[in-house]
N, CA, C and O atoms as a MOPAC input file, in Angstrom:
PM7 MOZYME 1SCF
protein

 N     -7.70600 1   -12.16700 1    -8.58700 1
 C     -6.96100 1   -11.34500 1    -8.22500 1
 C     -6.46500 1   -10.08000 1    -9.57600 1
 O     -6.11400 1   -10.50500 1   -10.67600 1
 N     -6.50800 1    -8.53800 1    -9.28300 1
 C     -7.05400 1    -7.74400 1   -10.24100 1
 C     -4.85700 1    -6.93800 1   -10.43300 1
 O     -3.80500 1    -6.91000 1    -9.79300 1
 N     -5.26700 1    -6.62200 1   -11.35300 1
 C     -3.63700 1    -6.39500 1   -11.20200 1
 C     -3.61900 1    -4.40600 1   -10.99900 1
 O     -4.18500 1    -3.48800 1   -11.59100 1
 N     -2.42600 1    -4.51400 1    -9.58500 1
 C     -2.92000 1    -3.02900 1    -9.68000 1
 C     -0.78800 1    -2.58000 1    -9.06900 1
 O      0.16200 1    -3.30800 1    -8.77900 1
 N     -0.94400 1    -1.31800 1    -9.13800 1
 C     -0.07600 1    -0.46300 1    -8.45300 1
 C      0.23200 1    -0.26800 1    -7.57900 1
 O     -0.40300 1     0.57000 1    -6.93800 1
 N      1.14900 1    -0.76800 1    -7.10800 1
 C      1.39600 1     0.15600 1    -5.65700 1
 C      2.36100 1     1.62900 1    -5.28200 1
 O      3.57400 1     1.60800 1    -5.48900 1
 N      1.70500 1     2.82200 1    -4.74300 1
 C      2.73300 1     4.17000 1    -4.96000 1
 C      3.04300 1     4.17700 1    -3.42800 1
 O      2.18400 1     3.92200 1    -2.58400 1
 N      4.15100 1     4.44400 1    -3.18100 1
 C      4.73700 1     4.47400 1    -1.88200 1
 C      5.06200 1     6.39900 1    -1.97600 1
 O      5.19000 1     7.07600 1    -2.99600 1
 N      5.12400 1     6.90200 1    -0.35200 1
 C      5.50300 1     8.10600 1    -0.95500 1
 C      6.55800 1     7.95000 1     0.35200 1
 O      6.79700 1     6.85300 1     0.85700 1
 N      7.18800 1     9.28900 1     0.84900 1
 C      8.22400 1     9.72000 1     1.83500 1
 C      8.56600 1     8.81000 1     2.40500 1
 O      9.71200 1     8.51800 1     2.06100 1
 N      8.23600 1     8.26000 1     3.02100 1
 C      8.93200 1     7.31000 1     3.75600 1
 C      9.31200 1     6.01900 1     3.71100 1
 O     10.33300 1     5.33700 1     3.79300 1
 N      7.25700 1     5.82600 1     3.43400 1
 C      7.40900 1     4.63300 1     2.16300 1
 C      8.36200 1     3.93700 1     1.32900 1
 O      8.85900 1     2.81400 1     1.41300 1
 N      8.53700 1     5.19400 1     0.23200 1
 C      9.29900 1     5.10300 1    -0.84500 1
 C     10.44500 1     5.07600 1    -0.08600 1
 O     11.01200 1     4.05700 1    -0.48000 1
 N     11.15700 1     5.60200 1     0.80100 1
 C     12.51800 1     4.71000 1     1.46600 1
 C     12.83400 1     3.62000 1     1.34500 1
 O     13.80000 1     3.25100 1     0.67700 1
 N     12.04000 1     2.86700 1     1.99900 1
 C     11.98500 1     1.67500 1     2.87100 1
 C     12.05800 1     0.98500 1     2.03500 1
 O     12.98500 1     0.26400 1     1.66700 1
 N     10.43900 1     1.24300 1     1.40400 1
 C     10.68400 1     0.49500 1    -0.93800 1
 C     11.60100 1    -0.11400 1    -1.45100 1
 O     11.85100 1    -1.26000 1    -1.82600 1
 N     12.37200 1     1.49100 1    -1.37800 1
 C     14.00800 1     1.40700 1    -2.27800 1
 C     13.04600 1     1.80400 1    -3.74900 1
 O     13.86700 1     2.20200 1    -4.57600 1
 N     11.72800 1     1.83600 1    -4.31600 1
 C     10.73200 1     1.34400 1    -4.98100 1
 C      9.96500 1     3.05100 1    -5.17500 1
 O     10.08300 1     3.62900 1    -4.09500 1
 N      9.37700 1     3.79200 1    -6.03800 1
 C      8.13200 1     4.85800 1    -5.72500 1
 C      7.14900 1     3.38600 1    -6.08600 1
 O      6.35300 1     2.89200 1    -5.28700 1
 N      7.43100 1     2.87100 1    -7.44700 1
 C      6.29400 1     1.56900 1    -7.32100 1
 C      6.28200 1     0.56900 1    -7.42500 1
 O      7.45500 1     0.23300 1    -7.58400 1
 N      5.44500 1    -0.55800 1    -7.45400 1
 C      5.67800 1    -1.45100 1    -8.68700 1
 C      4.42900 1    -2.41600 1    -8.03200 1
 O      3.82700 1    -2.34800 1    -6.96100 1
 N      4.33700 1    -3.30200 1    -9.13900 1
 C      3.41200 1    -3.90000 1    -9.62000 1
 C      2.83700 1    -4.93900 1    -8.62700 1
 O      3.56500 1    -5.78500 1    -8.10700 1
 N      1.36400 1    -4.84100 1    -8.34900 1
 C      1.27500 1    -6.43700 1    -7.51400 1
 C     -0.24800 1    -6.92500 1    -7.85400 1
 O     -1.31400 1    -6.38500 1    -8.14900 1
 N      0.15900 1    -8.01000 1    -7.68300 1
 C     -1.64200 1    -8.75900 1    -7.96900 1
 C     -2.48200 1    -9.42500 1    -6.95900 1
 O     -2.24400 1   -10.55200 1    -6.52600 1
 N     -3.35700 1    -8.77300 1    -6.64200 1
 C     -4.49900 1    -8.73100 1    -5.51400 1
 C     -5.69200 1    -8.89300 1    -5.26900 1
 O     -6.05800 1    -8.22800 1    -6.23800 1
 N     -6.56300 1    -9.18000 1    -4.84100 1
 C     -8.00100 1    -8.57400 1    -4.74800 1
 C     -8.41500 1    -7.54900 1    -3.88500 1
 O     -8.59600 1    -6.37900 1    -4.22100 1
 N     -8.53900 1    -7.95300 1    -2.92500 1
 C     -8.38500 1    -6.48700 1    -1.54100 1
 C     -7.31200 1    -6.12500 1    -1.64900 1
 O     -6.51700 1    -6.54700 1    -2.48900 1
 N     -6.98600 1    -4.85900 1    -0.40700 1
 C     -6.01200 1    -4.53200 1    -0.38600 1
 C     -5.28400 1    -4.99900 1     1.35700 1
 O     -4.34100 1    -4.31500 1     1.75500 1
 N     -5.73000 1    -5.98100 1     2.11900 1
 C     -5.42500 1    -6.97000 1     2.91900 1
 C     -4.20300 1    -7.68500 1     1.76600 1
 O     -3.01400 1    -7.70000 1     2.08200 1
 N     -4.58000 1    -8.12400 1     0.72900 1
 C     -3.66800 1    -8.90100 1     0.04600 1
 C     -2.58500 1    -8.30200 1    -0.41100 1
 O     -1.41900 1    -8.57400 1    -0.12700 1
 N     -2.88000 1    -7.69300 1    -0.93800 1
 C     -1.63100 1    -6.66600 1    -1.55500 1
 C     -0.22900 1    -6.05800 1    -0.77000 1
 O      0.94600 1    -5.86700 1    -1.08300 1
 N     -1.46300 1    -5.79300 1     0.97700 1
 C     -0.32900 1    -5.70500 1     1.41700 1
 C      0.37700 1    -6.70600 1     2.56400 1
 O      1.11000 1    -6.40700 1     3.50700 1
 N     -0.07400 1    -7.88000 1     2.16500 1
 C      0.79300 1    -9.04200 1     2.58600 1
 C      1.30600 1    -9.29400 1     1.56400 1
 O      1.95600 1   -10.33700 1     1.48400 1
 N      1.22400 1    -8.69300 1     0.78600 1
 C      2.54000 1    -9.25800 1    -0.46700 1
 C      3.30200 1    -8.18400 1    -0.56800 1
 O      3.97600 1    -8.22700 1    -1.59800 1
 N      3.48600 1    -7.19400 1     0.09900 1
 C      3.94400 1    -6.47100 1     0.15000 1
 C      5.32300 1    -6.94000 1     1.38800 1
 O      6.50700 1    -7.24900 1     1.25000 1
 N      4.49500 1    -6.79700 1     2.45100 1
 C      5.53700 1    -7.07300 1     3.44200 1
 C      6.56400 1    -8.26400 1     2.93300 1
 O      7.75900 1    -8.14700 1     3.20500 1
 N      6.12600 1    -9.32800 1     2.24700 1
 C      6.73500 1   -10.58600 1     1.68400 1
 C      8.00200 1   -10.14800 1     0.91600 1
 O      9.09700 1   -10.70000 1     1.02400 1
 N      7.70900 1    -9.05100 1     0.09800 1
 C      8.73900 1    -8.49300 1    -0.79200 1
 C      9.36000 1    -8.24000 1    -0.18600 1
 O     10.27600 1    -9.05900 1    -0.11200 1
 N      9.54300 1    -6.66500 1     1.02400 1
 C     10.32600 1    -5.63900 1     1.57500 1
 C      9.64900 1    -6.34800 1     3.25700 1
 O      8.65800 1    -5.85900 1     3.79900 1
 N     10.24600 1    -7.25500 1     3.70100 1
 C     10.35400 1    -7.56200 1     5.33800 1
 C     11.67300 1    -6.29500 1     5.90800 1
 O     12.62300 1    -5.68200 1     5.42100 1
 N     11.22500 1    -6.38400 1     6.73800 1
 C     11.80800 1    -5.41500 1     7.25100 1
 C     10.79700 1    -3.45300 1     7.56000 1
 O      9.66200 1    -3.03100 1     7.78200 1
 N     12.19900 1    -2.92600 1     7.35900 1
 C     11.40400 1    -1.63300 1     7.32700 1
 C      9.79000 1    -0.80800 1     7.13500 1
 O      8.96400 1    -0.12500 1     7.74100 1
 N     10.12900 1    -1.56100 1     5.61000 1
 C      8.76900 1    -1.48900 1     5.14800 1
 C      7.51900 1    -1.71100 1     6.21800 1
 O      6.81800 1    -0.81800 1     6.69300 1
 N      7.45600 1    -2.67300 1     6.38900 1
 C      6.63200 1    -3.20600 1     7.30000 1
 C      5.89200 1    -2.86700 1     7.96800 1
 O      4.66600 1    -2.98400 1     7.97400 1
 N      7.47900 1    -1.79900 1     9.44900 1
 C      7.05500 1    -1.24600 1    10.30800 1
 C      6.67100 1     0.25400 1     9.99200 1
 O      6.47200 1     1.14500 1    10.81800 1
 N      6.59900 1     0.34900 1     8.37700 1
 C      6.04900 1     2.00500 1     8.78700 1
 C      4.91000 1     1.49200 1     7.88500 1
 O      3.93800 1     2.22600 1     8.06100 1
 N      4.65700 1     0.57200 1     7.03100 1
 C      3.03400 1     0.34500 1     6.90300 1
 C      2.21700 1     0.17700 1     8.42400 1
 O      1.02900 1     0.50200 1     8.40100 1
 N      2.66800 1    -0.21400 1     9.48100 1
 C      1.67500 1     0.46600 1    10.00500 1
 C      1.06200 1     1.49400 1    10.65200 1
 O      0.00100 1     1.50600 1    11.27700 1
 N      2.00500 1     2.52200 1    10.38600 1
 C      1.77600 1     4.19400 1    10.77800 1
 C      1.29000 1     4.98800 1     9.05900 1
 O      1.50800 1     6.17600 1     8.82100 1
 N      0.38800 1     3.67800 1     7.68600 1
 C      0.65900 1     4.72100 1     6.84200 1
 C     -1.03100 1     4.43200 1     6.64600 1
 O     -1.65100 1     3.44600 1     7.04300 1
 N     -1.73700 1     6.01900 1     5.65400 1
 C     -2.50500 1     5.45600 1     5.48900 1
 C     -3.04900 1     5.72300 1     4.06500 1
 O     -2.64400 1     6.68100 1     3.40700 1
 N     -4.03100 1     4.80100 1     3.58000 1
 C     -3.98100 1     4.65300 1     2.29800 1
 C     -5.17200 1     5.13500 1     1.47000 1
 O     -6.13700 1     5.54800 1     2.11300 1
 N     -5.27100 1     5.14500 1    -0.35700 1
 C     -5.96000 1     5.28500 1    -0.44900 1
 C     -5.79700 1     4.96100 1    -1.78900 1
 O     -4.77100 1     5.21000 1    -2.42200 1
 N     -7.31800 1     4.11400 1    -2.48100 1
 C     -7.55800 1     3.33700 1    -3.54200 1
 C     -7.77400 1     4.16400 1    -4.50000 1
 O     -8.77100 1     4.85300 1    -4.28300 1
 N     -7.18000 1     4.41100 1    -5.60700 1
 C     -8.14400 1     4.97500 1    -6.87400 1
 C     -8.39500 1     6.29200 1    -6.39800 1
 O     -9.36600 1     6.64900 1    -7.06400 1
 N     -8.07000 1     7.26400 1    -5.59900 1
 C     -8.10500 1     8.38400 1    -4.72500 1
 C     -8.72700 1     8.45100 1    -3.99700 1
 O     -8.82100 1     9.40900 1    -3.23000 1
 N     -9.87100 1     6.68500 1    -3.96800 1
 C    -10.34900 1     7.21500 1    -2.10200 1
 C     -9.75100 1     6.93300 1    -0.43300 1
 O     -9.15000 1     5.97200 1     0.04700 1
 N     -9.97700 1     7.56000 1    -0.14300 1
 C     -9.19800 1     7.31300 1     1.67700 1
 C     -9.66800 1     6.06400 1     1.94700 1
 O    -10.85400 1     6.06500 1     2.28000 1
 N     -9.16300 1     5.05000 1     1.91700 1
 C    -10.03100 1     3.49300 1     2.88300 1
 C    -10.23600 1     3.51300 1     4.43200 1
 O    -10.57400 1     2.47500 1     5.00100 1
 N    -10.02300 1     4.76800 1     5.18300 1
 C    -10.22400 1     5.17200 1     6.27000 1
 C    -10.06700 1     3.76300 1     7.14300 1
 O     -9.28800 1     2.82600 1     6.97100 1
 N    -11.20200 1     3.98900 1     8.24000 1
 C    -11.44400 1     2.54900 1     8.87900 1
 C    -11.47900 1     1.52600 1     8.43200 1
 O    -11.30000 1     0.44000 1     8.98200 1
 N    -11.80600 1     1.86100 1     6.97000 1
 C    -12.38000 1    -0.21200 1     6.82500 1
 C    -10.85200 1    -1.00400 1     6.96800 1
 O     -9.64700 1    -0.82300 1     6.79400 1
 N    -11.92600 1    -2.08900 1     7.45400 1
 C    -11.00000 1    -3.26800 1     7.32100 1
 C    -10.42700 1    -3.32100 1     5.68900 1
 O    -10.98400 1    -3.13700 1     4.60700 1
 N     -9.21600 1    -3.62200 1     6.03700 1
 C     -7.97100 1    -4.19700 1     4.41500 1
 C     -8.74300 1    -5.01800 1     4.17200 1
 O     -9.40700 1    -4.62000 1     3.21500 1
 N     -9.10800 1    -6.10300 1     4.53200 1
 C     -9.18700 1    -7.53400 1     4.15100 1
 C    -11.09800 1    -6.83700 1     3.51300 1
 O    -11.32800 1    -7.65000 1     2.61800 1
 N    -11.95600 1    -6.17500 1     3.54400 1
 C    -12.74400 1    -5.67800 1     2.98700 1
 C    -13.00000 1    -4.50000 1     1.52700 1
 O    -14.05600 1    -4.35500 1     0.91000 1
 N    -11.50600 1    -3.69100 1     1.23800 1
 C    -11.49400 1    -3.48700 1     0.39200 1
 C    -11.04400 1    -4.16000 1    -0.48800 1
 O    -10.01000 1    -4.82800 1    -0.46400 1
 N    -12.20700 1    -3.95800 1    -1.79500 1
 C    -11.58600 1    -4.48400 1    -2.87800 1
 C    -10.66000 1    -3.70400 1    -3.78200 1
 O    -10.81500 1    -2.51000 1    -4.03900 1
 N     -9.87300 1    -4.31800 1    -4.15600 1
 C     -9.07700 1    -4.05900 1    -5.41500 1
 C     -9.69400 1    -3.78000 1    -7.19700 1
 O    -10.23600 1    -4.80400 1    -7.61200 1
 N     -9.68900 1    -2.72300 1    -8.14500 1
 C     -9.84500 1    -3.00000 1    -8.65400 1
 C     -9.08900 1    -3.57700 1   -10.28200 1
 O     -8.07300 1    -2.91900 1   -10.50500 1
 N     -9.31900 1    -4.39600 1   -11.15100 1
 C     -7.89200 1    -4.29400 1   -11.81500 1
 C     -7.34600 1    -2.80000 1   -12.92100 1
 O     -7.84400 1    -1.93600 1   -13.64200 1
 N     -6.08500 1    -3.24300 1   -12.44800 1
 C     -5.39000 1    -1.79000 1   -13.61900 1
 C     -5.78900 1     0.01800 1   -12.11400 1
 O     -5.61200 1     1.16300 1   -12.53000 1
 N     -6.26200 1    -0.22900 1   -10.63600 1
 C     -6.06900 1     0.70800 1    -9.91800 1
 C     -5.04400 1     0.64900 1    -9.12700 1
 O     -4.23900 1    -0.27500 1    -9.24600 1
 N     -4.84900 1     1.88000 1    -7.93200 1
 C     -3.36500 1     2.49400 1    -7.76900 1
 C     -3.85400 1     2.44600 1    -6.28500 1
 O     -4.84200 1     2.91000 1    -5.71600 1
 N     -3.18200 1     1.98200 1    -6.03100 1
 C     -3.00600 1     1.92300 1    -3.92400 1
 C     -1.58500 1     3.22500 1    -3.65500 1
 O     -0.38000 1     3.36300 1    -3.86700 1
 N     -2.25300 1     3.63700 1    -3.31600 1
 C     -1.10900 1     4.80400 1    -2.28400 1
 C     -1.00700 1     4.73400 1    -1.24400 1
 O     -2.04300 1     4.68700 1    -0.58000 1
 N      0.20300 1     4.69300 1    -0.61300 1
 C      0.89200 1     4.20400 1     0.97400 1
 C      1.61000 1     5.57300 1     1.23100 1
 O      2.55500 1     6.02000 1     0.58100 1
 N      0.73900 1     6.38400 1     2.71700 1
 C      0.80500 1     7.56900 1     2.69500 1
 C      1.85400 1     7.57700 1     3.94700 1
 O      1.66900 1     6.36100 1     3.98400 1
 N      2.64400 1     7.77300 1     4.85000 1
 C      2.65200 1     7.79900 1     5.17800 1
 C      2.35800 1     8.75000 1     6.55200 1
 O      1.20800 1     8.44400 1     6.86600 1
 N      2.77400 1     9.59500 1     7.36200 1
 C      1.70600 1    10.72300 1     8.10800 1
 C      3.30500 1    11.88800 1     7.69200 1
 O      4.52800 1    11.78500 1     7.78100 1
 N      2.82300 1    12.38300 1     7.47100 1
 C      3.47900 1    13.77600 1     7.02000 1
 C      3.28000 1    14.99200 1     7.79200 1
 O      2.21100 1    15.57700 1     7.96200 1
 N      4.88100 1    15.43400 1     8.42200 1
 C      4.48000 1    17.19100 1     9.11300 1
 C      4.92500 1    17.68200 1     8.48500 1
 O      5.50700 1    17.45200 1     7.42500 1
 N      4.57500 1    19.02200 1     9.44800 1
 C      3.97900 1    20.05800 1     8.53000 1
 C      2.84900 1    20.74400 1     9.17600 1
 O      2.17000 1    20.35200 1    10.12500 1
 N      2.74100 1    22.11800 1     8.32700 1
 C      1.98800 1    22.82800 1     9.12300 1
 C      1.49800 1    23.52200 1     7.87900 1
 O      0.65900 1    24.41900 1     7.96100 1

Protein backbone atom coordinates (compact mmCIF):
# COMPACT_ATOMS: atom_id res chain seq x y z
CA UNK A 1 0.00 0.00 0.00
CA UNK A 2 1.21 3.45 -0.90
CA UNK A 3 0.33 6.64 0.96
CA UNK A 4 -1.13 8.98 -1.66
CA UNK A 5 -2.99 12.27 -1.77
CA UNK A 6 -6.23 12.50 -3.70
CA UNK A 7 -7.04 15.99 -4.97
CA UNK A 8 -10.57 16.82 -6.01
CA UNK A 9 -11.46 19.50 -8.56
CA UNK A 10 -14.70 21.31 -9.42
CA UNK A 11 -17.81 19.13 -8.87
CA UNK A 12 -15.73 16.40 -7.21
CA UNK A 13 -14.39 18.91 -4.68
CA UNK A 14 -17.91 20.14 -3.96
CA UNK A 15 -19.22 16.57 -3.52
CA UNK A 16 -16.30 15.51 -1.28
CA UNK A 17 -16.46 18.67 0.82
CA UNK A 18 -12.64 18.85 0.86
CA UNK A 19 -9.97 19.81 -1.67
CA UNK A 20 -7.73 16.85 -0.89
CA UNK A 21 -7.26 13.98 1.52
CA UNK A 22 -4.81 11.14 2.19
CA UNK A 23 -5.44 7.49 1.34
CA UNK A 24 -3.47 4.25 1.43
CA UNK A 25 -3.88 2.17 -1.72
CA UNK A 26 -1.82 0.10 -4.13
CA UNK A 27 -3.84 0.83 -7.27
CA UNK A 28 -6.17 3.50 -8.54
CA UNK A 29 -9.07 1.05 -8.23
CA UNK A 30 -8.31 0.51 -4.53
CA UNK A 31 -8.06 4.25 -3.94
CA UNK A 32 -11.38 4.93 -5.65
CA UNK A 33 -13.06 2.12 -3.68
CA UNK A 34 -11.85 3.81 -0.48
CA UNK A 35 -13.13 7.19 -1.70
CA UNK A 36 -16.57 5.69 -2.42
CA UNK A 37 -16.63 4.12 1.03
CA UNK A 38 -15.71 7.39 2.74
CA UNK A 39 -18.02 9.54 0.58
CA UNK A 40 -21.12 7.57 -0.43
CA UNK A 41 -23.68 9.52 -2.40
CA UNK A 42 -22.98 12.42 -4.74
CA UNK A 43 -19.21 11.92 -5.03
CA UNK A 44 -19.76 8.31 -6.11
CA UNK A 45 -21.95 9.59 -8.97
CA UNK A 46 -19.45 12.30 -9.91
CA UNK A 47 -16.58 9.79 -10.06
CA UNK A 48 -18.35 7.93 -12.87
CA UNK A 49 -17.75 10.94 -15.16
CA UNK A 50 -14.24 11.86 -14.04
CA UNK A 51 -10.84 11.61 -15.66
CA UNK A 52 -7.81 10.90 -13.49
CA UNK A 53 -4.18 11.99 -13.46
CA UNK A 54 -1.58 10.01 -11.54
CA UNK A 55 1.43 12.17 -10.70
CA UNK A 56 0.54 14.35 -13.69
CA UNK A 57 0.05 11.50 -16.19
CA UNK A 58 -3.43 10.81 -17.62
CA UNK A 59 -4.92 7.40 -16.87
CA UNK A 60 -6.96 7.41 -20.08
CA UNK A 61 -8.70 4.12 -20.82
CA UNK A 62 -6.38 1.91 -18.76
CA UNK A 63 -8.14 -0.33 -16.26
CA UNK A 64 -8.02 1.29 -12.84
CA UNK A 65 -6.92 -2.00 -11.28
CA UNK A 66 -3.77 -1.93 -13.47
CA UNK A 67 -2.71 1.61 -12.50
CA UNK A 68 -0.15 1.31 -9.68
CA UNK A 69 0.25 4.14 -7.18
CA UNK A 70 3.65 5.29 -5.91
CA UNK A 71 4.44 6.21 -2.32
CA UNK A 72 3.83 9.94 -1.86
CA UNK A 73 2.01 10.18 -5.19
CA UNK A 74 -0.97 12.29 -6.15
CA UNK A 75 -4.24 11.31 -7.79
CA UNK A 76 -6.08 14.23 -9.43
CA UNK A 77 -9.85 13.75 -9.83
CA UNK A 78 -11.05 15.81 -12.80
CA UNK A 79 -14.75 16.07 -13.58
CA UNK A 80 -15.72 17.20 -17.08
CA UNK A 81 -15.11 20.93 -17.45
CA UNK A 82 -17.34 23.24 -19.48
CA UNK A 83 -15.79 26.07 -21.43
CA UNK A 84 -14.69 27.30 -24.75
